[in-house]
Coordinates of C-alpha atoms in Angstrom, one line a residue:
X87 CA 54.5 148.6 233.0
X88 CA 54.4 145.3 230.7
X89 CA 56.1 147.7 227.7
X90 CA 58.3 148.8 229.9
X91 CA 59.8 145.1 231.0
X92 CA 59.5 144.4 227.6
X93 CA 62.1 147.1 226.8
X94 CA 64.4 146.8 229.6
X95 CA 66.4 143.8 227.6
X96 CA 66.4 145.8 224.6
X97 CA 68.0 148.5 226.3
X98 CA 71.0 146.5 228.4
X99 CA 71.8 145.1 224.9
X100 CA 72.5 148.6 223.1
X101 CA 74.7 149.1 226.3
X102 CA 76.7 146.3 225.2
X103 CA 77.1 147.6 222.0
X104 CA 81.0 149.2 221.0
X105 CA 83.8 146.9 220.5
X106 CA 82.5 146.3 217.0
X107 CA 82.3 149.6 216.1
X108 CA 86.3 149.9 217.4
X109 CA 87.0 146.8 215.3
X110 CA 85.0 148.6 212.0
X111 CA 87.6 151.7 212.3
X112 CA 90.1 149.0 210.5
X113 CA 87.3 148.9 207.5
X114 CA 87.7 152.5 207.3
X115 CA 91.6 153.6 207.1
X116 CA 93.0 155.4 204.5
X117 CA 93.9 152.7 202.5
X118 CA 90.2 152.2 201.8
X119 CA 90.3 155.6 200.7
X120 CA 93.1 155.1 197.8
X121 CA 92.1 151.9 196.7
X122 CA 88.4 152.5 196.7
X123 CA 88.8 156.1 195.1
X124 CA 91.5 155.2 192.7
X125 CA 88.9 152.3 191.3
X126 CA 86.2 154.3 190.9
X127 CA 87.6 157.0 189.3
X128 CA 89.2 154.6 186.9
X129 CA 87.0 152.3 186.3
X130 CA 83.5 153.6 187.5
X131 CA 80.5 151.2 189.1
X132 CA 82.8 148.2 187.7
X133 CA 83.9 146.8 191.3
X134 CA 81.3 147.9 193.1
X135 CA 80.7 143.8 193.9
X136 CA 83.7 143.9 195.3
X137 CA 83.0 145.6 198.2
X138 CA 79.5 144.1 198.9
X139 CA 81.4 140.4 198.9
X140 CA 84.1 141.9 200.9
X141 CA 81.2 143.5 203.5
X142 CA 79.2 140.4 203.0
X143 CA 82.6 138.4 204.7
X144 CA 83.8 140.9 207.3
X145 CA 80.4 140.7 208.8
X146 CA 80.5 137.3 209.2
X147 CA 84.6 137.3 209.7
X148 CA 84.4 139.8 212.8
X149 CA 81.1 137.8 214.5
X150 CA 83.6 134.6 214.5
X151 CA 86.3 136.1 215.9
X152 CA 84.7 138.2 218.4
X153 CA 82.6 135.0 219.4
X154 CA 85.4 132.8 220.1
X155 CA 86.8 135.7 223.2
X156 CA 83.6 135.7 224.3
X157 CA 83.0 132.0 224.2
X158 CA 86.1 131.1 225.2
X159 CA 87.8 133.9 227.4
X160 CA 90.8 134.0 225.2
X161 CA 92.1 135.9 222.1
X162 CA 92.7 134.5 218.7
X163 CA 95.9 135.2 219.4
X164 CA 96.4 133.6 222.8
X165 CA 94.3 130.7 221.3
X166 CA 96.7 130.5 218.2
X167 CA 99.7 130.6 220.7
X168 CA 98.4 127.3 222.5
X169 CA 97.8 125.8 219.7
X170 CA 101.1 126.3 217.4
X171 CA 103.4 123.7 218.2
X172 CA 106.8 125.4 219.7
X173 CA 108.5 128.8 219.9
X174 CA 109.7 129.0 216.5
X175 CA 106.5 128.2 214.7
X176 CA 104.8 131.1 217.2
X177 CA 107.3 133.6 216.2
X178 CA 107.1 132.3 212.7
X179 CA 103.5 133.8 213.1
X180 CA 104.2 136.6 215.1
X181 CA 106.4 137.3 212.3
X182 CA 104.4 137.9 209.1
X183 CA 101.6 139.0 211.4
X184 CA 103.8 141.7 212.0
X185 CA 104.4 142.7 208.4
X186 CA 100.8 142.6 208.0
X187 CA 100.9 145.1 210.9
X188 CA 103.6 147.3 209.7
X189 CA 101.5 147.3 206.4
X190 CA 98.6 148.5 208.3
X191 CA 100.2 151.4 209.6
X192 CA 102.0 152.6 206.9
X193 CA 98.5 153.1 205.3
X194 CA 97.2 154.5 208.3
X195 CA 99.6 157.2 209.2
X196 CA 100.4 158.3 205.4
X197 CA 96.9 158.6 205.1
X198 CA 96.3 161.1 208.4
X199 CA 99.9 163.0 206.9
X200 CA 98.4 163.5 203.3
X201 CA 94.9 165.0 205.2
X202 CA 97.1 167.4 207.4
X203 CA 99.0 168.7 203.9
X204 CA 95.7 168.9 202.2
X205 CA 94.3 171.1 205.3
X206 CA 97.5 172.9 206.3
X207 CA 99.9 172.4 203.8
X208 CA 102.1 170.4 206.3
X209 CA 105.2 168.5 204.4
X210 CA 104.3 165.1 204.8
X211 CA 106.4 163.5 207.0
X212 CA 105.5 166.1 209.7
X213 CA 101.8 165.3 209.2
X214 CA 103.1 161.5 210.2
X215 CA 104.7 162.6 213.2
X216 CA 101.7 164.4 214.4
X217 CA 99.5 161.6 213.5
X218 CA 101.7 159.1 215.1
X219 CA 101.4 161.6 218.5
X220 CA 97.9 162.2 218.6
X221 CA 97.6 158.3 218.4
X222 CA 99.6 157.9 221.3
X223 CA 97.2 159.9 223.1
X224 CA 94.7 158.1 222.2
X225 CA 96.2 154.8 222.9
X226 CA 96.5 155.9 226.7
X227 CA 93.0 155.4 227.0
X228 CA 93.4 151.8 225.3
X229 CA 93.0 149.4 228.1
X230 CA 90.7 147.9 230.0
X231 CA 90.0 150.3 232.8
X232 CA 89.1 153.1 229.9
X233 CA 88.0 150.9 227.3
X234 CA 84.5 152.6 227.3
X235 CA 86.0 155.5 226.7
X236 CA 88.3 154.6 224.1
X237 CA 85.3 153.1 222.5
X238 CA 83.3 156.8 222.9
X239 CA 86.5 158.5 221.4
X240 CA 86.6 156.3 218.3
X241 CA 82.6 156.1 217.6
X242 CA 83.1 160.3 217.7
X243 CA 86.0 160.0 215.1
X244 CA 83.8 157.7 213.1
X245 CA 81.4 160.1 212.9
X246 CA 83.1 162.6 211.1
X247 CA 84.4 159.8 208.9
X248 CA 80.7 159.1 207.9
X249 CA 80.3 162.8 207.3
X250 CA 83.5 163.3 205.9
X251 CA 83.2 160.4 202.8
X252 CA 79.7 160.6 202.2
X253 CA 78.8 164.3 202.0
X254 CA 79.6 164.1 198.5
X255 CA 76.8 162.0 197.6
X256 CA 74.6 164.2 198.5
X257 CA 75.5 167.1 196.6
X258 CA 75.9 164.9 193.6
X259 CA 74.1 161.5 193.8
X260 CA 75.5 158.1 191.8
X261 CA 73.3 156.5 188.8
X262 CA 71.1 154.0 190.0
X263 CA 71.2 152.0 186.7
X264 CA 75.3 152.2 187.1
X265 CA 75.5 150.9 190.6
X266 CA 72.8 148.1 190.0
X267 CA 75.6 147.2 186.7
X268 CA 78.4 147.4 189.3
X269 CA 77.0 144.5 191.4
X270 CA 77.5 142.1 188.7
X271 CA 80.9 140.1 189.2
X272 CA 83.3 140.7 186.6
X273 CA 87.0 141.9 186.5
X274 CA 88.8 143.8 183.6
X275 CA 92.5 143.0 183.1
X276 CA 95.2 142.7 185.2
X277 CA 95.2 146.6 186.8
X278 CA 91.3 145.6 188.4
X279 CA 92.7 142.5 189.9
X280 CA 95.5 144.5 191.7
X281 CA 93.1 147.2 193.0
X282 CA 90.2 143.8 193.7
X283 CA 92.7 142.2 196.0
X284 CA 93.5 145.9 197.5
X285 CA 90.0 146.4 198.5
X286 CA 89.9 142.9 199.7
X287 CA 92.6 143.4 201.8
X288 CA 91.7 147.2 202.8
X289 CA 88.0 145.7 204.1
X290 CA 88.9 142.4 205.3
X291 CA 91.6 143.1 207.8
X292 CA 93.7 140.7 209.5
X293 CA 94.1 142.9 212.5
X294 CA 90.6 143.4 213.1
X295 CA 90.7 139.9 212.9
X296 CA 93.0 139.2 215.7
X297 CA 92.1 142.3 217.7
X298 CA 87.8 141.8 217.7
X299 CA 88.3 138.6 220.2
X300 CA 90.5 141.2 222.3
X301 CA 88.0 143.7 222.8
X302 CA 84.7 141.7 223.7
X303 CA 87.1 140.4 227.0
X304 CA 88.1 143.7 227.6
X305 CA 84.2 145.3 227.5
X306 CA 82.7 142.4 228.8
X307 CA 85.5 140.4 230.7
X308 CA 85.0 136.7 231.1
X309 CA 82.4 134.2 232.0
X310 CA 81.6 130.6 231.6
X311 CA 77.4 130.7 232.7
X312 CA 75.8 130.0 229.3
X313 CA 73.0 132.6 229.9
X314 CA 75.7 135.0 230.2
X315 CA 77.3 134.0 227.0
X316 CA 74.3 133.7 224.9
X317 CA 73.6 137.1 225.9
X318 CA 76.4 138.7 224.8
X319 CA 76.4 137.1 221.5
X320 CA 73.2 138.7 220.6
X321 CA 74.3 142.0 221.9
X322 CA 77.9 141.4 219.8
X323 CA 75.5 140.0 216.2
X324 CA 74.2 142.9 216.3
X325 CA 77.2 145.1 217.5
X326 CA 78.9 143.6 214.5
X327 CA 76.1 144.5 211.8
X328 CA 75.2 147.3 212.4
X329 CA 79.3 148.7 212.6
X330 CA 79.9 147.1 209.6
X331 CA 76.4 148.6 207.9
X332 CA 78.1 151.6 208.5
X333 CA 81.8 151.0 207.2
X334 CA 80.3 149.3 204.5
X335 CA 78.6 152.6 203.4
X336 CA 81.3 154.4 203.9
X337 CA 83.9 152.7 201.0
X338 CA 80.7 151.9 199.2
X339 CA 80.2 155.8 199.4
X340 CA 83.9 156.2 198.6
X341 CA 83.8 154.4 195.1
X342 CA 80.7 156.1 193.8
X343 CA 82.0 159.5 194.8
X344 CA 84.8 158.9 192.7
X345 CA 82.8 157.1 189.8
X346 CA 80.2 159.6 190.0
X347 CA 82.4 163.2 190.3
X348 CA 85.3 162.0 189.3
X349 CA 86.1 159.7 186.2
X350 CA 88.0 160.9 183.5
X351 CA 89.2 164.2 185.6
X352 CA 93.3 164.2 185.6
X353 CA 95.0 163.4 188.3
X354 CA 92.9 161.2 190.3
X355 CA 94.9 158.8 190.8
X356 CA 96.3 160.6 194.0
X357 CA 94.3 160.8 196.9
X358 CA 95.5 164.8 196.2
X359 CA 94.6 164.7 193.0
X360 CA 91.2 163.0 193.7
X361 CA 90.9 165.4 196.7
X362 CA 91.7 169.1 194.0
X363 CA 89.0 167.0 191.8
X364 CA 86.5 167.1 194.8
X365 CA 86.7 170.3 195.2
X366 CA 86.4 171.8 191.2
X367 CA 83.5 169.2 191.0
X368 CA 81.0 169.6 194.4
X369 CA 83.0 172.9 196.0
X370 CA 85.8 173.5 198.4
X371 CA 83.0 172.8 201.3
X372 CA 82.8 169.2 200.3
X373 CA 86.1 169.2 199.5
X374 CA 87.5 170.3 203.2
X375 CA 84.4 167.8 204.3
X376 CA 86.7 164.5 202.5
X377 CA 90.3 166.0 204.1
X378 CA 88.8 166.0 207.7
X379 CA 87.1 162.6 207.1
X380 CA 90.6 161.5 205.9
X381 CA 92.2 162.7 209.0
X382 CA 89.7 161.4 211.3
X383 CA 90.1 157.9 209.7
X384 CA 94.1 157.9 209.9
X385 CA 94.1 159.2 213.4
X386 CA 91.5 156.5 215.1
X387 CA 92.9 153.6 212.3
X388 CA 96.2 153.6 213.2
X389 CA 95.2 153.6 217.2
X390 CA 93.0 150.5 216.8
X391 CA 96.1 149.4 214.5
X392 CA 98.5 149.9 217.8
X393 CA 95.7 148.0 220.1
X394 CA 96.0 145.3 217.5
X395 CA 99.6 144.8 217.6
X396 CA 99.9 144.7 221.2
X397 CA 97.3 142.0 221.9
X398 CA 99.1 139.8 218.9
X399 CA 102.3 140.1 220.3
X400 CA 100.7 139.5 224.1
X401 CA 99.1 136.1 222.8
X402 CA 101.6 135.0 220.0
X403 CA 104.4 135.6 222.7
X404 CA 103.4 135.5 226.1
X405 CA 104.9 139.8 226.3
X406 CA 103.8 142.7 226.3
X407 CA 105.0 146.2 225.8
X408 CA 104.1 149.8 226.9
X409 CA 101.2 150.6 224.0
X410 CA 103.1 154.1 223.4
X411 CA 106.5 152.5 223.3
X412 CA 105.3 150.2 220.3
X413 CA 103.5 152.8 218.4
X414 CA 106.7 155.0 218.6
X415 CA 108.6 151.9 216.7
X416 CA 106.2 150.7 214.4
X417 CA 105.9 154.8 213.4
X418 CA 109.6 154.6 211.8
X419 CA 108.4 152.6 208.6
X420 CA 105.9 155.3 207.8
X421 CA 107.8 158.0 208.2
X422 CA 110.8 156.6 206.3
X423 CA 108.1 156.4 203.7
X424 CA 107.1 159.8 203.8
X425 CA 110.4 160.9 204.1
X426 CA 111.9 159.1 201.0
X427 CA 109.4 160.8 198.9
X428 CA 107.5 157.2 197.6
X429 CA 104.3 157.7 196.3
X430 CA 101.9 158.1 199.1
X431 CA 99.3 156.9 197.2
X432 CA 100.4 154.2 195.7
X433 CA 101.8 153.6 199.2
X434 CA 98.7 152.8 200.5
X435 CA 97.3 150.8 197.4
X436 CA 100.2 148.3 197.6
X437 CA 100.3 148.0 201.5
X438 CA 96.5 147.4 201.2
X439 CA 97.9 144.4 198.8
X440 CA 100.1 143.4 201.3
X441 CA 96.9 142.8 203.7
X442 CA 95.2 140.4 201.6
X443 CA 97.8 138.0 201.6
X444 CA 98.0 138.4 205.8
X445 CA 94.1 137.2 205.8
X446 CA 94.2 133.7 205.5
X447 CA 96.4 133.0 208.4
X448 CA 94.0 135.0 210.1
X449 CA 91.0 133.3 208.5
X450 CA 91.8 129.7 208.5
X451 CA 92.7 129.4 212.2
X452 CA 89.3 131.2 213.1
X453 CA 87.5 128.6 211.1
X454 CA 88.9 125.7 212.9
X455 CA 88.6 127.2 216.0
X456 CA 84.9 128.5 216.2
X457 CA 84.3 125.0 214.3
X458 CA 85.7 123.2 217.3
X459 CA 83.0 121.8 219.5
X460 CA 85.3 120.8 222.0
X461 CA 86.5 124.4 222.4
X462 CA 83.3 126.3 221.9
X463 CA 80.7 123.9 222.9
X464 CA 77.0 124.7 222.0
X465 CA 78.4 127.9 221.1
X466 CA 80.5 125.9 218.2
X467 CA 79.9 127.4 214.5
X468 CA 77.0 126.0 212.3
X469 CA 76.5 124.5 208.5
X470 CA 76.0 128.0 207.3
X471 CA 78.8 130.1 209.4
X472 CA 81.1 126.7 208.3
X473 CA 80.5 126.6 204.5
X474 CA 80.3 130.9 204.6
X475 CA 83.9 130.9 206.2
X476 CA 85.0 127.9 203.7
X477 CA 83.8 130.1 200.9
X478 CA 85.6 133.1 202.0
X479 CA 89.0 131.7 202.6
X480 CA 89.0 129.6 199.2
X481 CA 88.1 133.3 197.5
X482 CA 90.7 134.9 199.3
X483 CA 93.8 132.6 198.5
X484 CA 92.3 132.0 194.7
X485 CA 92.2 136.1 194.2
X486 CA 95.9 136.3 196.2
X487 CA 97.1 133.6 193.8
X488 CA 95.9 135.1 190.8
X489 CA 97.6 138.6 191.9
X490 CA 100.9 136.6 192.6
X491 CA 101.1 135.7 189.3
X492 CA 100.9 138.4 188.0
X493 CA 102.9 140.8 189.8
X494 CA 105.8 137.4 189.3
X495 CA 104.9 138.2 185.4
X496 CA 105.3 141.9 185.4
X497 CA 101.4 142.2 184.5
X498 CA 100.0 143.9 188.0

């Protein structure tokens, strides 16, 4: 009987577990993909770091943000909309948090449209339409009333991801020695900082950022009792770890594939390319494996991406939209993308670039706010979660300003 007391609080707090792994499905998109293959293949173990740092701050990122709903009842978003001073600074906000948005999805759908051409030969831009439909299905379950089951949807679609990206390891496993090299900061030229800021900005994601404080109300609703909050920020630390332990070992698993089966094969600098690579190196079974992972990942992405976009424009401006009438606008960039015959690969590694610079508007807000005692209370950010956050942002803006230069200097 005394074990089984014991367990009971154990078990109520893996009940509470899921927003986090909703919020992770961002640290997984296709964009991850194309940056993360294209750097291994290239470069092998070099930026490995990279995406331990970048792990290391979403972690710590998506706790903040998902504390300050439950705290506080309210979105970042809503929270940033009090707190701006007038209309036109909000929709000043609104606005670039938008083109981080529209960034998002580009990656998200191209991605889902280059898995359904690699599975069934589909011309591109029909894959995005498809994508962008089965989405919309998705997103119906996106609201409060269903959100358990959205939640169950997208941890099944994570799955296969897992399964998907990592199968490859096991058929051919990454050099110790050259992964333990790869943790050892360093960049190597102009090309590396590019693709650093592009993994920064594909596992770091300023829509996960605004969208995590959105989900914990909508799981968990609101509540001002202190035994009630502290409660649910155990269950949501460890919601938050162990989501992010597994999307961190998914683009960690990404980069070694590629610098393990892949450097110095042609062509693998395309997601296509990398994907005909796969299947000459580990088999066509592995190979089908990565396209279905890829599909997976563009399908559930660029749902969470709609969720996202609808609770900043719900708390930036006070209005809100039918979740399927957004996602069929903000589908039109992608498939003018697809349709014009850009690079989809290279699609996705810029638009991940694009990201970066949307995190610090995300980030520095959070900060203050989860710093505020007057706002959170007892529940207000410590030393460490304060100088942690103040580290991240300053390595943000220094990496985007160094990428700024050099795409102004025609060296990126």
């Amino acid at each position: 009987m005394v074990e089984t007391e014991r367990e009971r609080p154990r078990i109520r707090q893996l009940t509470l577990l899921g927003p986090a792994f909703v919020a992770a499905i961002a640290y997984v998109d296709p964009g991850n993909v194309a940056a993360n293959l294209t750097a291994g293949a290239k470069y092998g173990y070099l930026l490995v770091w990279v995406l331990i740092v970048a792990n290391v701050m979403a972690v710590m990122i998506q706790y903040q943000s998902a504390k300050l709903g439950v705290v506080t009842g309210r979105t970042l978003p809503q929270t940033l909309g009090t707190a701006l001073p007038g209309r036109r600074s909000r929709l000043a906000f609104w606005g670039q948090a938008e083109v981080v948005a529209a960034a998002t999805d580009v990656a998200e759908v191209v991605g889902g449209a280059i898995a359904l051409k690699l599975l069934f030969g589909l011309p591109l831009w029909i894959g995005g339409l498809i994508v962008g439909l089965v989405s919309m299905v998705l997103l119906l379950l996106a609201n409060p009333l269903r959100q358990r089951q959205f939640e169950t949807v997208i941890m099944g679609l994570l799955a296969v991801i897992v399964l998907g990206f990592v199968g490859g390891l096991v058929v051919n496993p990454p050099d110790v020695g050259g992964l333990l090299n790869g943790m050892v900061p360093r960049l190597d030229g102009s090309e590396t900082v590019l693709l650093a800021a592009a993994m920064l900005g594909a596992t770091v994601m300023p829509h996960a950022i605004y969208l995590h404080s959105a989900l914990v109300i909508d799981r968990h609703g609101r509540s001002r009792e202190p035994a009630r909050i502290g409660q649910l920020l155990r269950a949501t630390k460890l919601d938050v770890v162990l989501a992010l332990m597994v999307a961190g070992t998914v683009n960690i698993a990404l980069l070694l594939l590629a610098a393990t089966s892949l450097s110095g094969r042609a062509g693998t600098d395309t997601i296509e390319g990398a994907h005909a690579a796969v299947g000459e190196a580990l088999g066509p079974a592995i190979a089908a494996l990565f396209a279905i992972g890829l599909l997976a990942s563009g399908i559930a992405s660029t749902s969470v991406g709609s969720y996202a976009g609808g609770a900043i424009m719900a708390g930036l401006l006070r209005k809100q939209i039918p979740m399927v009438l957004r996602r069929s606008a903000t589908l039109v960039p992608a498939i003018v993308v697809l349709a014009v015959g850009v690079d989809p690969t290279w699609a996705l590694i810029v638009s991940q670039a694009v990201l970066s610079f949307g995190i610090p508007f995300a980030l520095v807000p959070l900060r203050r706010f989860t710093s505020d005692r007057s706002r959170m209370g007892q529940f207000a950010d410590g030393a460490i979660l304060r100088i942690g956050s103040g580290v991240a942002v300053v390595l943000i803006v220094v990496l985007n300003a160094v990428l700024l230069v050099l795409i102004c200097t025609g060296r990126a």
